[in-house]
């Protein structure tokens, strides 16, 4: 059994976007780590472009989002960091957010959708609504459209996800330190 993920044709109207999608998807096939969803193949049939990947049972971190206890946040965070540490040898994720973190029924944590954010321009993100909320997790250099996005952007996004898991809020503006919102969080 596999899962098939079809990209919306409107996201891939430009030849450059199609080429980036195919390139990023092929790179995803090479990523083999216990905390990264396994991509088997990337194909296209006419205007339809799709990825076949490992079928997962469970739910996204977004659908499970609540205030997590500290130990569970650390466990999930460690899995994300291990996945990213491995991936950063070859690529940058660019879209770490709760919708792209999968929590398996068996307790596994899997990071999904490597490189998909690179395919979509900022205008497509807002026009289609396909990635609503992504901007909250993006590093400042990504929001500015910098071409020099590196692993630090994924570290920033991971920190935002962990903050949200601990506090129930996305850090924006002048946010309070986690310790002010959660007295049970250790100082270090």
Short mmCIF file of N, CA and C in Angstrom, two decimals:
data_model
loop_
_atom_site.label_atom_id
_atom_site.label_comp_id
_atom_site.label_asym_id
_atom_site.label_seq_id
_atom_site.Cartn_x
_atom_site.Cartn_y
_atom_site.Cartn_z
N UNK A 1 0.84 -1.18 0.00
CA UNK A 1 0.00 0.00 0.00
C UNK A 1 0.88 1.24 0.00
N UNK A 2 0.46 2.23 -0.78
CA UNK A 2 1.20 3.49 -0.89
C UNK A 2 0.22 4.65 -0.81
N UNK A 3 0.77 5.83 -0.65
CA UNK A 3 -0.01 7.05 -0.72
C UNK A 3 0.41 7.78 -1.99
N UNK A 4 -0.53 8.47 -2.61
CA UNK A 4 -0.25 9.26 -3.81
C UNK A 4 -0.60 10.71 -3.48
N UNK A 5 0.36 11.59 -3.70
CA UNK A 5 0.14 13.02 -3.47
C UNK A 5 0.19 13.71 -4.82
N UNK A 6 -0.92 14.33 -5.21
CA UNK A 6 -1.03 15.01 -6.49
C UNK A 6 -0.89 16.51 -6.24
N UNK A 7 -0.01 17.14 -7.00
CA UNK A 7 0.14 18.59 -6.90
C UNK A 7 -0.97 19.26 -7.69
N UNK A 8 -1.52 20.32 -7.15
CA UNK A 8 -2.55 21.06 -7.87
C UNK A 8 -1.95 21.61 -9.16
N UNK A 9 -2.61 21.39 -10.29
CA UNK A 9 -2.05 21.85 -11.57
C UNK A 9 -1.75 23.35 -11.59
N UNK A 10 -2.53 24.15 -10.92
CA UNK A 10 -2.31 25.59 -10.90
C UNK A 10 -0.98 25.99 -10.28
N UNK A 11 -0.47 25.15 -9.36
CA UNK A 11 0.82 25.45 -8.73
C UNK A 11 2.00 25.20 -9.66
N UNK A 12 1.75 24.41 -10.69
CA UNK A 12 2.84 24.02 -11.58
C UNK A 12 2.64 24.53 -13.01
N UNK A 13 1.91 25.65 -13.15
CA UNK A 13 1.64 26.18 -14.49
C UNK A 13 2.90 26.63 -15.21
N UNK A 14 3.84 27.19 -14.49
CA UNK A 14 5.07 27.68 -15.12
C UNK A 14 6.07 26.54 -15.26
N UNK A 15 6.77 26.53 -16.39
CA UNK A 15 7.75 25.47 -16.64
C UNK A 15 8.80 25.40 -15.53
N UNK A 16 9.24 26.53 -15.02
CA UNK A 16 10.24 26.55 -13.95
C UNK A 16 9.73 25.87 -12.69
N UNK A 17 8.47 26.07 -12.37
CA UNK A 17 7.88 25.44 -11.18
C UNK A 17 7.81 23.93 -11.37
N UNK A 18 7.44 23.48 -12.57
CA UNK A 18 7.39 22.03 -12.86
C UNK A 18 8.78 21.41 -12.71
N UNK A 19 9.77 22.08 -13.26
CA UNK A 19 11.15 21.56 -13.19
C UNK A 19 11.63 21.50 -11.75
N UNK A 20 11.34 22.54 -10.96
CA UNK A 20 11.74 22.54 -9.55
C UNK A 20 11.03 21.44 -8.78
N UNK A 21 9.72 21.25 -9.07
CA UNK A 21 8.98 20.18 -8.41
C UNK A 21 9.61 18.82 -8.70
N UNK A 22 9.88 18.55 -9.97
CA UNK A 22 10.47 17.26 -10.34
C UNK A 22 11.84 17.09 -9.69
N UNK A 23 12.62 18.15 -9.68
CA UNK A 23 13.96 18.09 -9.09
C UNK A 23 13.89 17.84 -7.58
N UNK A 24 13.05 18.60 -6.89
CA UNK A 24 12.91 18.44 -5.44
C UNK A 24 12.33 17.08 -5.09
N UNK A 25 11.37 16.61 -5.87
CA UNK A 25 10.77 15.31 -5.59
C UNK A 25 11.80 14.19 -5.79
N UNK A 26 12.62 14.31 -6.82
CA UNK A 26 13.66 13.30 -7.05
C UNK A 26 14.69 13.31 -5.93
N UNK A 27 14.98 14.49 -5.39
CA UNK A 27 15.89 14.58 -4.25
C UNK A 27 15.27 13.90 -3.03
N UNK A 28 13.96 14.05 -2.86
CA UNK A 28 13.26 13.42 -1.74
C UNK A 28 13.38 11.90 -1.78
N UNK A 29 13.45 11.33 -2.97
CA UNK A 29 13.58 9.88 -3.11
C UNK A 29 14.89 9.41 -2.48
N UNK A 30 15.91 10.24 -2.54
CA UNK A 30 17.23 9.87 -2.01
C UNK A 30 17.31 9.96 -0.49
N UNK A 31 16.35 10.64 0.14
CA UNK A 31 16.37 10.80 1.59
C UNK A 31 15.85 9.54 2.26
N UNK A 32 16.70 8.86 2.98
CA UNK A 32 16.31 7.63 3.65
C UNK A 32 16.65 7.74 5.13
N UNK A 33 15.66 8.07 5.93
CA UNK A 33 15.84 8.26 7.37
C UNK A 33 14.55 7.85 8.06
N UNK A 34 14.67 7.28 9.24
CA UNK A 34 13.48 6.79 9.96
C UNK A 34 12.48 7.89 10.30
N UNK A 35 12.91 9.14 10.33
CA UNK A 35 12.01 10.25 10.67
C UNK A 35 11.63 11.11 9.47
N UNK A 36 11.83 10.57 8.27
CA UNK A 36 11.44 11.26 7.03
C UNK A 36 10.54 10.31 6.24
N UNK A 37 9.40 10.83 5.78
CA UNK A 37 8.49 10.01 5.00
C UNK A 37 9.22 9.56 3.74
N UNK A 38 9.14 8.27 3.46
CA UNK A 38 9.83 7.69 2.31
C UNK A 38 9.05 7.99 1.04
N UNK A 39 9.73 8.65 0.08
CA UNK A 39 9.15 8.91 -1.24
C UNK A 39 9.69 7.84 -2.18
N UNK A 40 8.79 7.16 -2.89
CA UNK A 40 9.18 6.08 -3.78
C UNK A 40 9.45 6.55 -5.20
N UNK A 41 8.57 7.43 -5.71
CA UNK A 41 8.70 7.82 -7.11
C UNK A 41 8.00 9.15 -7.35
N UNK A 42 8.38 9.79 -8.41
CA UNK A 42 7.72 11.01 -8.86
C UNK A 42 7.37 10.81 -10.33
N UNK A 43 6.15 11.15 -10.69
CA UNK A 43 5.66 10.89 -12.05
C UNK A 43 4.83 12.07 -12.52
N UNK A 44 4.55 12.06 -13.81
CA UNK A 44 3.56 13.00 -14.33
C UNK A 44 2.81 12.32 -15.46
N UNK A 45 1.55 12.67 -15.57
CA UNK A 45 0.70 12.16 -16.62
C UNK A 45 -0.03 13.38 -17.18
N UNK A 46 0.43 13.86 -18.31
CA UNK A 46 -0.12 15.09 -18.85
C UNK A 46 0.21 16.24 -17.91
N UNK A 47 -0.80 16.95 -17.46
CA UNK A 47 -0.59 18.08 -16.54
C UNK A 47 -0.59 17.66 -15.08
N UNK A 48 -0.87 16.39 -14.79
CA UNK A 48 -0.89 15.93 -13.41
C UNK A 48 0.51 15.46 -13.00
N UNK A 49 1.02 16.03 -11.91
CA UNK A 49 2.31 15.64 -11.35
C UNK A 49 2.03 15.06 -9.97
N UNK A 50 2.62 13.90 -9.69
CA UNK A 50 2.32 13.25 -8.42
C UNK A 50 3.52 12.50 -7.87
N UNK A 51 3.45 12.27 -6.57
CA UNK A 51 4.50 11.56 -5.84
C UNK A 51 3.85 10.32 -5.23
N UNK A 52 4.54 9.19 -5.32
CA UNK A 52 4.10 8.01 -4.57
C UNK A 52 5.02 7.90 -3.37
N UNK A 53 4.41 7.63 -2.23
CA UNK A 53 5.19 7.61 -0.99
C UNK A 53 4.60 6.62 0.00
N UNK A 54 5.35 6.45 1.07
CA UNK A 54 4.96 5.55 2.16
C UNK A 54 3.58 5.95 2.69
N UNK A 55 2.74 4.96 2.90
CA UNK A 55 1.41 5.19 3.48
C UNK A 55 1.56 5.21 5.00
N UNK A 56 1.09 6.27 5.61
CA UNK A 56 1.23 6.42 7.06
C UNK A 56 -0.12 6.30 7.74
N UNK A 57 -0.09 5.79 8.96
CA UNK A 57 -1.31 5.71 9.75
C UNK A 57 -1.10 6.53 11.01
N UNK A 58 -1.96 7.49 11.22
CA UNK A 58 -1.84 8.40 12.34
C UNK A 58 -2.45 9.73 11.96
N UNK A 59 -1.79 10.82 12.36
CA UNK A 59 -2.31 12.15 12.04
C UNK A 59 -1.18 13.15 12.03
N UNK A 60 -1.47 14.31 11.44
CA UNK A 60 -0.46 15.37 11.42
C UNK A 60 -0.37 16.00 12.82
N UNK A 61 0.75 16.60 13.07
CA UNK A 61 0.91 17.33 14.33
C UNK A 61 -0.15 18.42 14.44
N UNK A 62 -0.52 19.05 13.33
CA UNK A 62 -1.56 20.09 13.35
C UNK A 62 -2.86 19.52 13.89
N UNK A 63 -3.27 18.35 13.42
CA UNK A 63 -4.55 17.80 13.88
C UNK A 63 -4.48 17.31 15.32
N UNK A 64 -3.28 17.11 15.82
CA UNK A 64 -3.11 16.69 17.22
C UNK A 64 -2.73 17.87 18.12
N UNK A 65 -2.66 19.07 17.53
CA UNK A 65 -2.11 20.22 18.25
C UNK A 65 -2.92 20.56 19.49
N UNK A 66 -2.19 20.68 20.55
CA UNK A 66 -2.69 21.08 21.86
C UNK A 66 -1.46 21.56 22.61
N UNK A 67 -1.60 21.83 23.87
CA UNK A 67 -0.40 22.10 24.68
C UNK A 67 0.17 20.74 25.08
N UNK A 68 1.30 20.41 24.51
CA UNK A 68 1.94 19.14 24.80
C UNK A 68 2.73 19.23 26.09
N UNK A 69 2.90 18.10 26.76
CA UNK A 69 3.76 18.12 27.94
C UNK A 69 5.21 18.23 27.47
N UNK A 70 6.07 18.62 28.38
CA UNK A 70 7.47 18.90 28.05
C UNK A 70 8.16 17.66 27.48
N UNK A 71 7.98 16.51 28.10
CA UNK A 71 8.65 15.29 27.65
C UNK A 71 8.24 14.92 26.22
N UNK A 72 6.96 15.03 25.89
CA UNK A 72 6.50 14.70 24.54
C UNK A 72 7.02 15.71 23.53
N UNK A 73 7.07 16.97 23.91
CA UNK A 73 7.62 18.00 23.03
C UNK A 73 9.09 17.72 22.75
N UNK A 74 9.84 17.35 23.78
CA UNK A 74 11.26 17.03 23.60
C UNK A 74 11.41 15.81 22.69
N UNK A 75 10.59 14.79 22.87
CA UNK A 75 10.67 13.58 22.04
C UNK A 75 10.41 13.90 20.57
N UNK A 76 9.34 14.64 20.32
CA UNK A 76 9.00 15.02 18.94
C UNK A 76 10.07 15.94 18.37
N UNK A 77 10.52 16.90 19.17
CA UNK A 77 11.57 17.83 18.73
C UNK A 77 12.85 17.11 18.37
N UNK A 78 13.23 16.14 19.18
CA UNK A 78 14.45 15.38 18.90
C UNK A 78 14.33 14.64 17.57
N UNK A 79 13.18 14.03 17.32
CA UNK A 79 12.97 13.32 16.05
C UNK A 79 13.05 14.27 14.87
N UNK A 80 12.45 15.46 15.00
CA UNK A 80 12.52 16.46 13.93
C UNK A 80 13.96 16.89 13.68
N UNK A 81 14.69 17.14 14.75
CA UNK A 81 16.09 17.58 14.61
C UNK A 81 16.96 16.50 13.98
N UNK A 82 16.71 15.25 14.33
CA UNK A 82 17.46 14.15 13.71
C UNK A 82 17.16 14.06 12.22
N UNK A 83 15.89 14.20 11.85
CA UNK A 83 15.50 14.17 10.43
C UNK A 83 16.15 15.32 9.68
N UNK A 84 16.09 16.51 10.25
CA UNK A 84 16.67 17.68 9.59
C UNK A 84 18.18 17.60 9.53
N UNK A 85 18.81 17.11 10.59
CA UNK A 85 20.26 16.96 10.59
C UNK A 85 20.72 16.07 9.44
N UNK A 86 20.00 14.99 9.22
CA UNK A 86 20.30 14.09 8.11
C UNK A 86 20.04 14.79 6.77
N UNK A 87 18.87 15.39 6.64
CA UNK A 87 18.48 16.02 5.38
C UNK A 87 19.40 17.18 5.00
N UNK A 88 19.87 17.91 5.99
CA UNK A 88 20.70 19.08 5.70
C UNK A 88 22.04 18.72 5.05
N UNK A 89 22.36 17.47 4.99
CA UNK A 89 23.55 17.05 4.25
C UNK A 89 23.31 17.19 2.74
N UNK A 90 22.01 17.28 2.35
CA UNK A 90 21.67 17.34 0.93
C UNK A 90 20.73 18.49 0.55
N UNK A 91 19.88 18.90 1.48
CA UNK A 91 18.85 19.87 1.12
C UNK A 91 18.36 20.62 2.36
N UNK A 92 17.53 21.61 2.13
CA UNK A 92 16.85 22.36 3.19
C UNK A 92 15.35 22.12 3.00
N UNK A 93 14.64 21.87 4.07
CA UNK A 93 13.21 21.58 3.98
C UNK A 93 12.42 22.79 3.52
N UNK A 94 12.59 23.93 4.18
CA UNK A 94 11.96 25.22 3.84
C UNK A 94 10.50 25.36 4.25
N UNK A 95 9.90 24.33 4.84
CA UNK A 95 8.48 24.44 5.19
C UNK A 95 8.14 23.58 6.40
N UNK A 96 8.97 23.67 7.45
CA UNK A 96 8.69 22.93 8.68
C UNK A 96 7.53 23.62 9.38
N UNK A 97 6.46 22.89 9.57
CA UNK A 97 5.25 23.39 10.24
C UNK A 97 4.46 22.19 10.69
N UNK A 98 3.49 22.36 11.58
CA UNK A 98 2.74 21.21 12.10
C UNK A 98 2.05 20.36 11.03
N UNK A 99 1.67 20.97 9.92
CA UNK A 99 1.02 20.21 8.84
C UNK A 99 1.99 19.25 8.16
N UNK A 100 3.29 19.49 8.28
CA UNK A 100 4.29 18.66 7.62
C UNK A 100 5.01 17.72 8.59
N UNK A 101 4.46 17.58 9.78
CA UNK A 101 4.99 16.63 10.77
C UNK A 101 3.90 15.60 11.01
N UNK A 102 4.25 14.33 10.81
CA UNK A 102 3.27 13.26 10.96
C UNK A 102 3.57 12.45 12.20
N UNK A 103 2.53 12.24 13.00
CA UNK A 103 2.66 11.44 14.22
C UNK A 103 2.01 10.08 13.95
N UNK A 104 2.83 9.05 13.88
CA UNK A 104 2.33 7.71 13.60
C UNK A 104 1.61 7.12 14.80
N UNK A 105 0.69 6.22 14.52
CA UNK A 105 -0.03 5.54 15.60
C UNK A 105 0.92 4.77 16.51
N UNK A 106 2.08 4.38 15.97
CA UNK A 106 3.08 3.64 16.74
C UNK A 106 4.06 4.56 17.48
N UNK A 107 3.81 5.86 17.43
CA UNK A 107 4.67 6.82 18.13
C UNK A 107 5.78 7.42 17.29
N UNK A 108 5.92 6.94 16.04
CA UNK A 108 6.97 7.50 15.19
C UNK A 108 6.62 8.93 14.78
N UNK A 109 7.66 9.70 14.52
CA UNK A 109 7.52 11.08 14.05
C UNK A 109 8.18 11.14 12.68
N UNK A 110 7.45 11.64 11.69
CA UNK A 110 7.97 11.71 10.32
C UNK A 110 7.78 13.12 9.76
N UNK A 111 8.83 13.63 9.15
CA UNK A 111 8.79 14.91 8.48
C UNK A 111 8.43 14.67 7.02
N UNK A 112 7.52 15.48 6.48
CA UNK A 112 7.02 15.30 5.11
C UNK A 112 7.28 16.54 4.26
N UNK A 113 7.08 16.38 2.97
CA UNK A 113 7.04 17.46 1.98
C UNK A 113 8.34 18.27 1.86
N UNK A 114 9.44 17.59 1.68
CA UNK A 114 10.71 18.29 1.48
C UNK A 114 10.71 19.06 0.17
N UNK A 115 11.12 20.32 0.25
CA UNK A 115 11.32 21.13 -0.94
C UNK A 115 10.06 21.64 -1.61
N UNK A 116 8.89 21.26 -1.13
CA UNK A 116 7.67 21.70 -1.79
C UNK A 116 7.54 23.22 -1.70
N UNK A 117 7.96 23.82 -0.59
CA UNK A 117 7.85 25.26 -0.43
C UNK A 117 8.67 26.00 -1.48
N UNK A 118 9.78 25.41 -1.91
CA UNK A 118 10.62 26.05 -2.92
C UNK A 118 9.88 26.14 -4.24
N UNK A 119 9.00 25.19 -4.50
CA UNK A 119 8.27 25.15 -5.77
C UNK A 119 7.24 26.28 -5.84
N UNK A 120 6.64 26.59 -4.70
CA UNK A 120 5.57 27.58 -4.68
C UNK A 120 6.13 28.96 -4.35
N UNK A 121 5.76 29.93 -5.11
CA UNK A 121 6.19 31.30 -4.81
C UNK A 121 5.31 31.85 -3.70
N UNK A 122 5.75 32.94 -3.09
CA UNK A 122 4.96 33.55 -2.02
C UNK A 122 3.58 33.95 -2.51
N UNK A 123 3.49 34.41 -3.76
CA UNK A 123 2.18 34.82 -4.27
C UNK A 123 1.26 33.61 -4.43
N UNK A 124 1.80 32.47 -4.83
CA UNK A 124 0.97 31.28 -4.95
C UNK A 124 0.48 30.84 -3.58
N UNK A 125 1.30 31.01 -2.57
CA UNK A 125 0.89 30.60 -1.23
C UNK A 125 -0.32 31.40 -0.77
N UNK A 126 -0.36 32.69 -1.10
CA UNK A 126 -1.47 33.49 -0.64
C UNK A 126 -2.67 33.39 -1.58
N UNK A 127 -2.44 33.24 -2.88
CA UNK A 127 -3.53 33.16 -3.82
C UNK A 127 -4.30 31.86 -3.66
N UNK A 128 -3.60 30.75 -3.54
CA UNK A 128 -4.28 29.46 -3.49
C UNK A 128 -4.80 29.12 -2.10
N UNK A 129 -4.18 29.67 -1.06
CA UNK A 129 -4.55 29.31 0.29
C UNK A 129 -4.06 27.92 0.66
N UNK A 130 -3.29 27.28 -0.22
CA UNK A 130 -2.86 25.91 0.00
C UNK A 130 -1.97 25.76 1.22
N UNK A 131 -1.24 26.79 1.56
CA UNK A 131 -0.34 26.70 2.70
C UNK A 131 -0.63 27.82 3.69
N UNK A 132 -1.87 28.06 3.94
CA UNK A 132 -2.27 29.11 4.86
C UNK A 132 -1.56 28.93 6.19
N UNK A 133 -0.99 29.97 6.70
CA UNK A 133 -0.32 29.91 7.97
C UNK A 133 1.17 29.64 7.86
N UNK A 134 1.65 29.26 6.69
CA UNK A 134 3.06 28.95 6.51
C UNK A 134 3.94 30.12 6.94
N UNK A 135 3.54 31.33 6.64
CA UNK A 135 4.37 32.50 6.95
C UNK A 135 4.73 32.59 8.43
N UNK A 136 3.87 32.12 9.32
CA UNK A 136 4.16 32.16 10.75
C UNK A 136 5.40 31.34 11.10
N UNK A 137 5.69 30.33 10.30
CA UNK A 137 6.80 29.42 10.59
C UNK A 137 8.06 29.75 9.79
N UNK A 138 7.98 30.71 8.89
CA UNK A 138 9.10 31.03 8.02
C UNK A 138 10.10 31.96 8.70
N UNK A 139 11.37 31.66 8.47
CA UNK A 139 12.44 32.50 8.97
C UNK A 139 12.38 33.85 8.25
N UNK A 140 12.85 34.92 8.92
CA UNK A 140 12.79 36.25 8.30
C UNK A 140 13.43 36.31 6.90
N UNK A 141 14.53 35.60 6.70
CA UNK A 141 15.17 35.65 5.38
C UNK A 141 14.30 35.00 4.31
N UNK A 142 13.48 34.02 4.68
CA UNK A 142 12.55 33.44 3.73
C UNK A 142 11.45 34.43 3.38
N UNK A 143 10.93 35.09 4.40
CA UNK A 143 9.86 36.06 4.16
C UNK A 143 10.33 37.20 3.26
N UNK A 144 11.61 37.52 3.33
CA UNK A 144 12.18 38.58 2.48
C UNK A 144 12.50 38.08 1.08
N UNK A 145 12.34 36.77 0.85
CA UNK A 145 12.59 36.21 -0.47
C UNK A 145 14.06 35.99 -0.78
N UNK A 146 14.89 35.87 0.24
CA UNK A 146 16.33 35.67 0.04
C UNK A 146 16.59 34.35 -0.69
N UNK A 147 17.56 34.38 -1.58
CA UNK A 147 17.97 33.17 -2.29
C UNK A 147 18.95 32.36 -1.45
N UNK A 148 19.41 32.93 -0.35
CA UNK A 148 20.42 32.29 0.51
C UNK A 148 19.80 31.61 1.73
N UNK A 149 18.70 30.91 1.56
CA UNK A 149 18.06 30.20 2.66
C UNK A 149 18.84 28.91 2.91
N UNK A 150 19.21 28.69 4.18
CA UNK A 150 19.97 27.48 4.52
C UNK A 150 19.33 26.78 5.71
N UNK A 151 20.07 25.84 6.30
CA UNK A 151 19.55 25.01 7.39
C UNK A 151 19.03 25.83 8.56
N UNK A 152 19.57 27.02 8.76
CA UNK A 152 19.11 27.85 9.88
C UNK A 152 17.63 28.21 9.76
N UNK A 153 17.11 28.29 8.54
CA UNK A 153 15.68 28.56 8.36
C UNK A 153 14.84 27.42 8.92
N UNK A 154 15.30 26.19 8.73
CA UNK A 154 14.60 25.03 9.29
C UNK A 154 14.70 25.01 10.81
N UNK A 155 15.83 25.43 11.35
CA UNK A 155 15.99 25.51 12.80
C UNK A 155 15.00 26.52 13.37
N UNK A 156 14.88 27.66 12.71
CA UNK A 156 13.93 28.70 13.14
C UNK A 156 12.51 28.13 13.15
N UNK A 157 12.12 27.49 12.04
CA UNK A 157 10.77 26.93 11.93
C UNK A 157 10.50 25.87 12.99
N UNK A 158 11.50 25.04 13.24
CA UNK A 158 11.35 24.00 14.27
C UNK A 158 11.13 24.64 15.64
N UNK A 159 11.86 25.70 15.92
CA UNK A 159 11.68 26.40 17.20
C UNK A 159 10.27 26.97 17.32
N UNK A 160 9.73 27.49 16.23
CA UNK A 160 8.36 28.02 16.25
C UNK A 160 7.37 26.89 16.55
N UNK A 161 7.57 25.74 15.90
CA UNK A 161 6.68 24.58 16.13
C UNK A 161 6.75 24.14 17.59
N UNK A 162 7.96 24.05 18.14
CA UNK A 162 8.11 23.61 19.53
C UNK A 162 7.49 24.63 20.50
N UNK A 163 7.66 25.90 20.23
CA UNK A 163 7.04 26.95 21.05
C UNK A 163 5.52 26.77 21.04
N UNK A 164 4.96 26.54 19.86
CA UNK A 164 3.51 26.35 19.75
C UNK A 164 3.07 25.10 20.50
N UNK A 165 3.86 24.03 20.42
CA UNK A 165 3.50 22.80 21.13
C UNK A 165 3.48 23.03 22.64
N UNK A 166 4.38 23.84 23.14
CA UNK A 166 4.46 24.07 24.59
C UNK A 166 3.46 25.10 25.10
N UNK A 167 3.15 26.10 24.27
CA UNK A 167 2.32 27.20 24.75
C UNK A 167 0.91 27.24 24.16
N UNK A 168 0.73 26.59 23.02
CA UNK A 168 -0.56 26.68 22.34
C UNK A 168 -0.66 27.89 21.44
N UNK A 169 0.38 28.70 21.39
CA UNK A 169 0.39 29.92 20.58
C UNK A 169 1.58 29.92 19.62
N UNK A 170 1.38 30.54 18.45
CA UNK A 170 2.48 30.77 17.53
C UNK A 170 3.15 32.06 17.98
N UNK A 171 4.48 32.05 18.15
CA UNK A 171 5.14 33.28 18.58
C UNK A 171 5.07 34.34 17.49
N UNK A 172 4.54 35.48 17.83
CA UNK A 172 4.43 36.58 16.88
C UNK A 172 4.58 37.89 17.66
N UNK A 173 5.24 38.83 17.04
CA UNK A 173 5.44 40.11 17.71
C UNK A 173 6.28 39.94 18.95
N UNK A 174 5.88 40.59 20.01
CA UNK A 174 6.59 40.48 21.29
C UNK A 174 6.01 39.32 22.08
N UNK A 175 6.54 38.15 21.85
CA UNK A 175 6.00 37.00 22.54
C UNK A 175 6.68 36.81 23.89
N UNK A 176 5.98 36.14 24.76
CA UNK A 176 6.52 35.86 26.09
C UNK A 176 7.42 34.63 26.03
N UNK A 177 8.46 34.61 26.85
CA UNK A 177 9.29 33.39 26.92
C UNK A 177 8.43 32.21 27.39
N UNK A 178 8.80 31.03 26.94
CA UNK A 178 8.04 29.82 27.29
C UNK A 178 7.89 29.69 28.80
N UNK A 179 8.94 29.97 29.56
CA UNK A 179 8.89 29.83 31.02
C UNK A 179 7.83 30.73 31.66
N UNK A 180 7.52 31.85 31.05
CA UNK A 180 6.47 32.72 31.59
C UNK A 180 5.08 32.13 31.32
N UNK A 181 4.96 31.35 30.26
CA UNK A 181 3.68 30.75 29.91
C UNK A 181 3.50 29.35 30.48
N UNK A 182 4.63 28.69 30.75
CA UNK A 182 4.60 27.32 31.26
C UNK A 182 5.62 27.19 32.39
N UNK A 183 5.17 27.21 33.60
CA UNK A 183 6.07 27.11 34.76
C UNK A 183 6.73 25.76 34.87
N UNK A 184 6.15 24.71 34.22
CA UNK A 184 6.71 23.38 34.29
C UNK A 184 7.88 23.14 33.31
N UNK A 185 8.18 24.14 32.49
CA UNK A 185 9.31 24.01 31.56
C UNK A 185 10.62 24.29 32.29
N UNK A 186 11.60 23.45 32.06
CA UNK A 186 12.90 23.69 32.71
C UNK A 186 13.55 24.95 32.18
N UNK A 187 14.43 25.55 32.98
CA UNK A 187 15.10 26.78 32.56
C UNK A 187 16.07 26.53 31.42
N UNK A 188 16.64 25.35 31.34
CA UNK A 188 17.60 25.04 30.28
C UNK A 188 17.21 23.78 29.56
#
